[in-house]
XYZ file of C-alpha atoms in Angstrom:
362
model
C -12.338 -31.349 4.135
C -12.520 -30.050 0.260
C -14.401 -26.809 -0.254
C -16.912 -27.857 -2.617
C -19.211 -25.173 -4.369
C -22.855 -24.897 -4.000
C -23.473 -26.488 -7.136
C -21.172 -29.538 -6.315
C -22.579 -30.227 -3.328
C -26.349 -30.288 -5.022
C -25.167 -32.485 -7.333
C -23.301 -34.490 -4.562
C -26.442 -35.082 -2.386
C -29.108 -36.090 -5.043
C -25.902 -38.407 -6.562
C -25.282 -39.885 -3.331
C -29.212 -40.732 -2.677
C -29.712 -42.113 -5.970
C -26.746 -44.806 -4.954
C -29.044 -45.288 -2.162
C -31.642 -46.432 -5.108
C -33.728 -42.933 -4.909
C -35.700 -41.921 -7.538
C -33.778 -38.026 -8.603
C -36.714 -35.539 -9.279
C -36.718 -31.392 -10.265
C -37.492 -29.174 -8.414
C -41.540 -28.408 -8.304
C -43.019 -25.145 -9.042
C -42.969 -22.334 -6.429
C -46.714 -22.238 -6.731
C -48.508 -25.068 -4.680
C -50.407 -27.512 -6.587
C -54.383 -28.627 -4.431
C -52.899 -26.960 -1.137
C -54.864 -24.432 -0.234
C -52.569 -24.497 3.422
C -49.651 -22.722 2.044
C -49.394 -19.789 -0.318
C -45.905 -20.849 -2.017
C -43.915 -24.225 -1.751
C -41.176 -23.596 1.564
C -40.204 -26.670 2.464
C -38.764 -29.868 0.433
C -41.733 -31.960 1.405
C -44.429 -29.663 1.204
C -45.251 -30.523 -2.523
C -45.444 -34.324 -1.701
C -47.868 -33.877 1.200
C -50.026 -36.460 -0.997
C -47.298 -39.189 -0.709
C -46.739 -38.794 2.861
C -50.363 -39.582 3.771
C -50.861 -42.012 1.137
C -53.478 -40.034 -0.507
C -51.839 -40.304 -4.020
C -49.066 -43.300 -5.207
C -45.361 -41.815 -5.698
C -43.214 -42.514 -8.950
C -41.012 -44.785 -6.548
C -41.114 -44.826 -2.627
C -37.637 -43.712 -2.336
C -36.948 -40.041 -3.826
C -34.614 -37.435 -3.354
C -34.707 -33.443 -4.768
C -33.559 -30.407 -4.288
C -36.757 -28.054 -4.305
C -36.684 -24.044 -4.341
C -38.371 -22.811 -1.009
C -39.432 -19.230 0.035
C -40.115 -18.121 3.268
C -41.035 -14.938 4.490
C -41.558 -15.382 7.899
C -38.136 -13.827 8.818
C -37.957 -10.886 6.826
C -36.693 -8.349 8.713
C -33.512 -10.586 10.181
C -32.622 -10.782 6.148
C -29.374 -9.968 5.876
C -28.446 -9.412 9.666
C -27.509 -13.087 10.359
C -25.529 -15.528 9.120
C -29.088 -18.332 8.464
C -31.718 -16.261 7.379
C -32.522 -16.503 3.528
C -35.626 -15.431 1.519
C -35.286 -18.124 -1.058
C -33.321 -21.080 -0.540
C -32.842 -24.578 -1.594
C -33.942 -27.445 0.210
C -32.234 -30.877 0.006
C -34.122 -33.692 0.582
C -34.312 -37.886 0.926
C -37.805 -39.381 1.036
C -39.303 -42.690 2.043
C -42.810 -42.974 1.637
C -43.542 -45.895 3.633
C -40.086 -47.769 2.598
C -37.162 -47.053 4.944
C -37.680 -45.029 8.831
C -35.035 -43.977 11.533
C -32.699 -46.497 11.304
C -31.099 -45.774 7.627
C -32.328 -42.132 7.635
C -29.848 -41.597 10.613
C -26.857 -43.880 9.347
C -27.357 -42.052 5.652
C -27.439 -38.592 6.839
C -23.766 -39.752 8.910
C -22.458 -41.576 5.973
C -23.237 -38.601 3.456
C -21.620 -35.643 6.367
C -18.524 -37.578 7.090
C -17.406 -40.087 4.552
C -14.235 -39.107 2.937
C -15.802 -40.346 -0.431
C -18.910 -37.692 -0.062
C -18.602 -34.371 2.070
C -16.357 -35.430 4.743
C -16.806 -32.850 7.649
C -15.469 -33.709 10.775
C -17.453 -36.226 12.834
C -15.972 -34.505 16.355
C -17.803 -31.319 14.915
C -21.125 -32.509 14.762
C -23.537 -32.978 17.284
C -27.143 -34.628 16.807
C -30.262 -33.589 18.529
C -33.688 -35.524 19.026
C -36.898 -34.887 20.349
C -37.076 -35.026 24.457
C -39.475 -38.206 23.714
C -37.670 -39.970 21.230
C -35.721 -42.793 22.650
C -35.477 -44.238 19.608
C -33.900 -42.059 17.611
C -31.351 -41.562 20.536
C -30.678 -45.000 20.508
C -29.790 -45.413 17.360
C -27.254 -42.247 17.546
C -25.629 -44.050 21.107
C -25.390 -47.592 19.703
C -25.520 -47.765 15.998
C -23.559 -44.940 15.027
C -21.573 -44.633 17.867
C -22.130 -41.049 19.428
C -21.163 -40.458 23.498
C -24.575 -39.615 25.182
C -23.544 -35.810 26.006
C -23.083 -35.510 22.653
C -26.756 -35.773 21.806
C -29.228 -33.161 22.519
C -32.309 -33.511 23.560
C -34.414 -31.219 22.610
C -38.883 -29.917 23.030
C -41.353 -29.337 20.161
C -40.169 -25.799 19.172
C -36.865 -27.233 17.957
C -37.544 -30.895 17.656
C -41.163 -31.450 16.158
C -41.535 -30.610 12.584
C -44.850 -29.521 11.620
C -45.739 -26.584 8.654
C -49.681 -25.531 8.849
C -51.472 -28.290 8.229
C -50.746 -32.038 7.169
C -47.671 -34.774 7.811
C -45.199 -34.066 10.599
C -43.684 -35.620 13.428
C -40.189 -35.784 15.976
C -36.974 -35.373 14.040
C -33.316 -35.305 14.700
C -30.981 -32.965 13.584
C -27.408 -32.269 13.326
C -24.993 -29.172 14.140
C -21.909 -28.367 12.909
C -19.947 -26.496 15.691
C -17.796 -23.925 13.922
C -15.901 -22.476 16.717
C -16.407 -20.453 20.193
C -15.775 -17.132 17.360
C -18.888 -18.074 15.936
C -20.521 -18.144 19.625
C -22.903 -16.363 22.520
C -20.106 -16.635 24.759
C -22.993 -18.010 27.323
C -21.739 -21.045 29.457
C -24.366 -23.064 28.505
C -24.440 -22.530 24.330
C -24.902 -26.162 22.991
C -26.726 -27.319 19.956
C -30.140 -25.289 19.508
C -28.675 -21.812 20.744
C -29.678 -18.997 19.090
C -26.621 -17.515 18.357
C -24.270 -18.295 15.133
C -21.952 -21.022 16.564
C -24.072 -24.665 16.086
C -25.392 -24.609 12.160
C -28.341 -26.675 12.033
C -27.514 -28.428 8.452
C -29.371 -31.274 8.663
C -33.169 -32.214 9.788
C -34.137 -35.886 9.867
C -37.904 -35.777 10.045
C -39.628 -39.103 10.844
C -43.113 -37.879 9.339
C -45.397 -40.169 11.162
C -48.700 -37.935 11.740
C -51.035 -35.929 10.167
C -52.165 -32.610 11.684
C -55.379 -31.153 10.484
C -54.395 -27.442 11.093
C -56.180 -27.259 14.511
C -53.524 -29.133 16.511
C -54.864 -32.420 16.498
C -52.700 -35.093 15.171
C -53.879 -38.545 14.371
C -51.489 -41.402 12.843
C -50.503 -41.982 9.378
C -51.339 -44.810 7.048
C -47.100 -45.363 6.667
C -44.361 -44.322 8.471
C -42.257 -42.245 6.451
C -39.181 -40.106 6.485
C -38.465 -36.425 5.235
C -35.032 -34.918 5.292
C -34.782 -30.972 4.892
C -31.406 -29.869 4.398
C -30.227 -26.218 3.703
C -28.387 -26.059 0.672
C -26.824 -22.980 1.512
C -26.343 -23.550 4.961
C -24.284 -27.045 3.906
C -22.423 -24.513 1.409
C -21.488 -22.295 4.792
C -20.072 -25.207 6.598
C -17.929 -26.623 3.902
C -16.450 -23.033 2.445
C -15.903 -22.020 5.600
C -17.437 -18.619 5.505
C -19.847 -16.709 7.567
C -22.529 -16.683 6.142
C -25.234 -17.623 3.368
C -24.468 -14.335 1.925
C -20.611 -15.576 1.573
C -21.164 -19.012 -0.313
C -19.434 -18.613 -4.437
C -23.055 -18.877 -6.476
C -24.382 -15.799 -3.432
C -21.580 -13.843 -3.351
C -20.961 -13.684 -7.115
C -24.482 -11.953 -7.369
C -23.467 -9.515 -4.327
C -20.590 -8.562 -6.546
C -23.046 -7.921 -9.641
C -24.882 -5.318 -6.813
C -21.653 -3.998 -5.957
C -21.033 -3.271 -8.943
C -23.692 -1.741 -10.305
C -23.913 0.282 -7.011
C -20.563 1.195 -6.309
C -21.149 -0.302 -2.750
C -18.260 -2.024 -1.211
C -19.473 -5.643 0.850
C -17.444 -5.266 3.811
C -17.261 -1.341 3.963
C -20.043 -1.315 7.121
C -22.416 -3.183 8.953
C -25.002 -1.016 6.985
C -24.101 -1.550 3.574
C -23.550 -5.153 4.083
C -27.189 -5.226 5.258
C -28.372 -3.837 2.183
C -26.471 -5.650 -0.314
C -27.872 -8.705 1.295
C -31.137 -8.013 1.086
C -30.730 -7.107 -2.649
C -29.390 -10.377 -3.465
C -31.268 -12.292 -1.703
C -34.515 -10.677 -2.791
C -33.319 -10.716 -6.660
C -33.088 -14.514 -6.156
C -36.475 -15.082 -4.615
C -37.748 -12.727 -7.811
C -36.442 -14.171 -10.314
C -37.370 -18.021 -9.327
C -40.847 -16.437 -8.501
C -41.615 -14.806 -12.025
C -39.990 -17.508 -13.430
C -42.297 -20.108 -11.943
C -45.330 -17.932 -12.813
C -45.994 -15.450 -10.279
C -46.333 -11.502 -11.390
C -46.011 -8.550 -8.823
C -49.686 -7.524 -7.417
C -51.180 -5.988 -4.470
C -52.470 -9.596 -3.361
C -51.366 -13.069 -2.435
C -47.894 -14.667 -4.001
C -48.009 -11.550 -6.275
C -47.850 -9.379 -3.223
C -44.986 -11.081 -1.668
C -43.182 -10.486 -5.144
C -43.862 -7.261 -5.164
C -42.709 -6.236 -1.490
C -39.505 -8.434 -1.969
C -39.114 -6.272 -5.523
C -39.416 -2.965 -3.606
C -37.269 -4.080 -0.440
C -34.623 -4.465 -2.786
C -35.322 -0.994 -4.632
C -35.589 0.570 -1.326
C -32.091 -0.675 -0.056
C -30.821 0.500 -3.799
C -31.719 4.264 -2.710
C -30.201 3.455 0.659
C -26.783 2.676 -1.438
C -27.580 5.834 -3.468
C -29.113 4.465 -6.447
C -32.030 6.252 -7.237
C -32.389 4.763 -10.992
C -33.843 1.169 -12.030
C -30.889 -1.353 -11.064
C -32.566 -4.445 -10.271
C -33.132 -5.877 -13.517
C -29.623 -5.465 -14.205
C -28.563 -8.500 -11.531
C -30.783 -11.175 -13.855
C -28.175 -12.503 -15.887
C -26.180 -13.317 -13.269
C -28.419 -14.799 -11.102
C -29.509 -16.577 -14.145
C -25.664 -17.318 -14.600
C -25.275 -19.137 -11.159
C -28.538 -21.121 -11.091
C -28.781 -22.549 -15.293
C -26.951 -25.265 -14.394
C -29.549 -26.970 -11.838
C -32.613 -24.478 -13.277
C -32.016 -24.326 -17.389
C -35.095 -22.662 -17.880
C -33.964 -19.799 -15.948
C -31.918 -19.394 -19.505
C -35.167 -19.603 -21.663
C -36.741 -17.356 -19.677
C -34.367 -14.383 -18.777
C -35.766 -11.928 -20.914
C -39.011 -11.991 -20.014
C -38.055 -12.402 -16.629
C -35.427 -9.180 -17.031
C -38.782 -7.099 -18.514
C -41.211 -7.812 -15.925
C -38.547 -6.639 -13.181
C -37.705 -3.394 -14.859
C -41.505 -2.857 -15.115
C -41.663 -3.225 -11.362
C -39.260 -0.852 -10.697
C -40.053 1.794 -12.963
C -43.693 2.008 -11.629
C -42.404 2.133 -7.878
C -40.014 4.661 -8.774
């Protein structure tokens, strides 16, 4: 397996889905467009919730992106495991009522373990569908050739996919196992542990109902399909590293930090923690303002702001008691340009309304 950098294996996916006659699209804002559900975009599907119920026509019913997600929900495990980001990126392959389980599940195989695209190792990966779907396990078993105890099944907390309000349904995922190191050392760790050692990197999601926020689901107009795959977290696999943090384009920015802070990554368990959380927090900033948003004391503004003084916070923890922040742009700007060029167009301004954060919290 080559080690392919984050910003090969972007370009790798969308490539790869576009020979699969997908329709490539960029990334869409941070800021949700009609969708009053979600206060910023964290999920690859979430901006096309019009598609999926057939509310609004597509460009083309095949389409693949890679869309800039921020989630929040996790906060404080930032930086203590190996999965947990503030900002991501979000790979995904739609079919609005086109294709369904049958080539979602032989793609996702054929991109993973093809010598010509990714090529992991098929004995290292391990799919899992929902308790209910027979179908899906079916297709694993027979069509692609998996031994039953090799599939997972698995109940709605891990194998429903549903975000607030609007299309969701079963999916099936895959694991990468990356070794008993990685591991709860718990006789009965298998795909869907909590622990480090099975890497969720890819979610087939066969989007077939609508929820209207209460819990009551009623059937789509078209069956459709929504793949969410962590960029990162495909990054982690193929480098062979330990974490998000440890990918090239994520760990060139923690260098910036250490840098600038005269923190050492791998010194202690504490200052690791807190050069995370500065470099993932710079990240989410600096997609955020450039996107739109401005720190406030309410709504997206608000979660700007707190990520903004998180990573101030953890500055003073490394001893930096002087605007730093601001500082990381260029490089963050550096690692992204290639996929985001307006990050370029944008830096200054971007730079200014950082170091205006800061100052005022300090």
């Amino acid at each position: 397996m080559k080690s392919y950098g984050l910003n090969e294996l972007r370009e790798m996916f969308l490539r790869f889905f576009e020979t699969k006659e997908h329709l490539r699209l960029p990334s869409f804002s941070l800021i949700p467009q009609d969708d009053a559900s979600l206060l910023l975009i964290n999920s690859g599907m979430a901006p096309m919730k019009p598609y999926f119920k057939g509310d609004k026509e597509p460009p083309r019913h095949r389409i693949c992106t890679c869309q800039k997600c921020i989630r929040t929900g996790d906060i404080e495990n930032i930086g203590k495991t190996a999965r947990h980001g503030t900002y991501f990126e979000m790979l995904g392959n739609f079919s609005f009522g086109d294709y369904f389980k049958h080539e979602a599940i032989a793609w996702s195989w054929e991109f993973l373990t093809s010598p010509e695209w990714v090529g992991l190792d098929p004995e290292r990966l391990y799919p899992s569908v929902y308790e209910k779907d027979d179908e899906a396990f079916n297709i694993w078993r027979d069509e692609i050739g998996i031994p039953e105890r090799r599939i997972t099944r698995l109940g709605k907390e891990d194998n429903f996919w549903e975000h607030g309000s609007g299309p969701c349904g079963p999916c099936s995922e895959i694991y990468f196992d990356r070794g008993e190191e990685y591991g709860c050392g718990k006789p009965d760790c298998a795909p869907g542990c909590d622990c480090d050692r099975y890497m969720e990197v890819w979610n087939n999601v066969f989007s077939q109902f609508d929820n209207d926020g209460n819990g009551n689901y009623s059937d789509l107009i078209q069956k459709n399909i929504d793949t969410g795959m962590g960029l990162e977290r495909l990054a982690v696999v193929c480098q062979g590293v330990d974490s998000l943090f440890d990918v090239d384009t994520v760990m060139n920015i923690t260098h910036k930090v250490s840098e600038i802070t005269g923190a050492h990554y791998g010194d202690s368990h504490k200052t690791d923690v807190s050069l995370r959380v500065i470099t993932d927090h710079i990240r989410a900033s600096v997609m955020m303002i450039s996107d739109g948003i401005l720190p406030s004391n309410e709504g997206r503004g608000y979660v700007l702001r707190r990520l903004l003084r998180r990573a101030a916070r953890h500055g003073k923890l490394l001893g930096v008691n002087e605007p730093f922040l601001y500082q990381v742009v260029d490089i963050v700007v550096h690692e992204n340009e290639c996929q985001y060029p307006e990050l370029r167009e944008k830096q200054a301004y971007i730079t200014r309304v950082i170091r205006t954060e800061e100052e005022n919290f300090a």
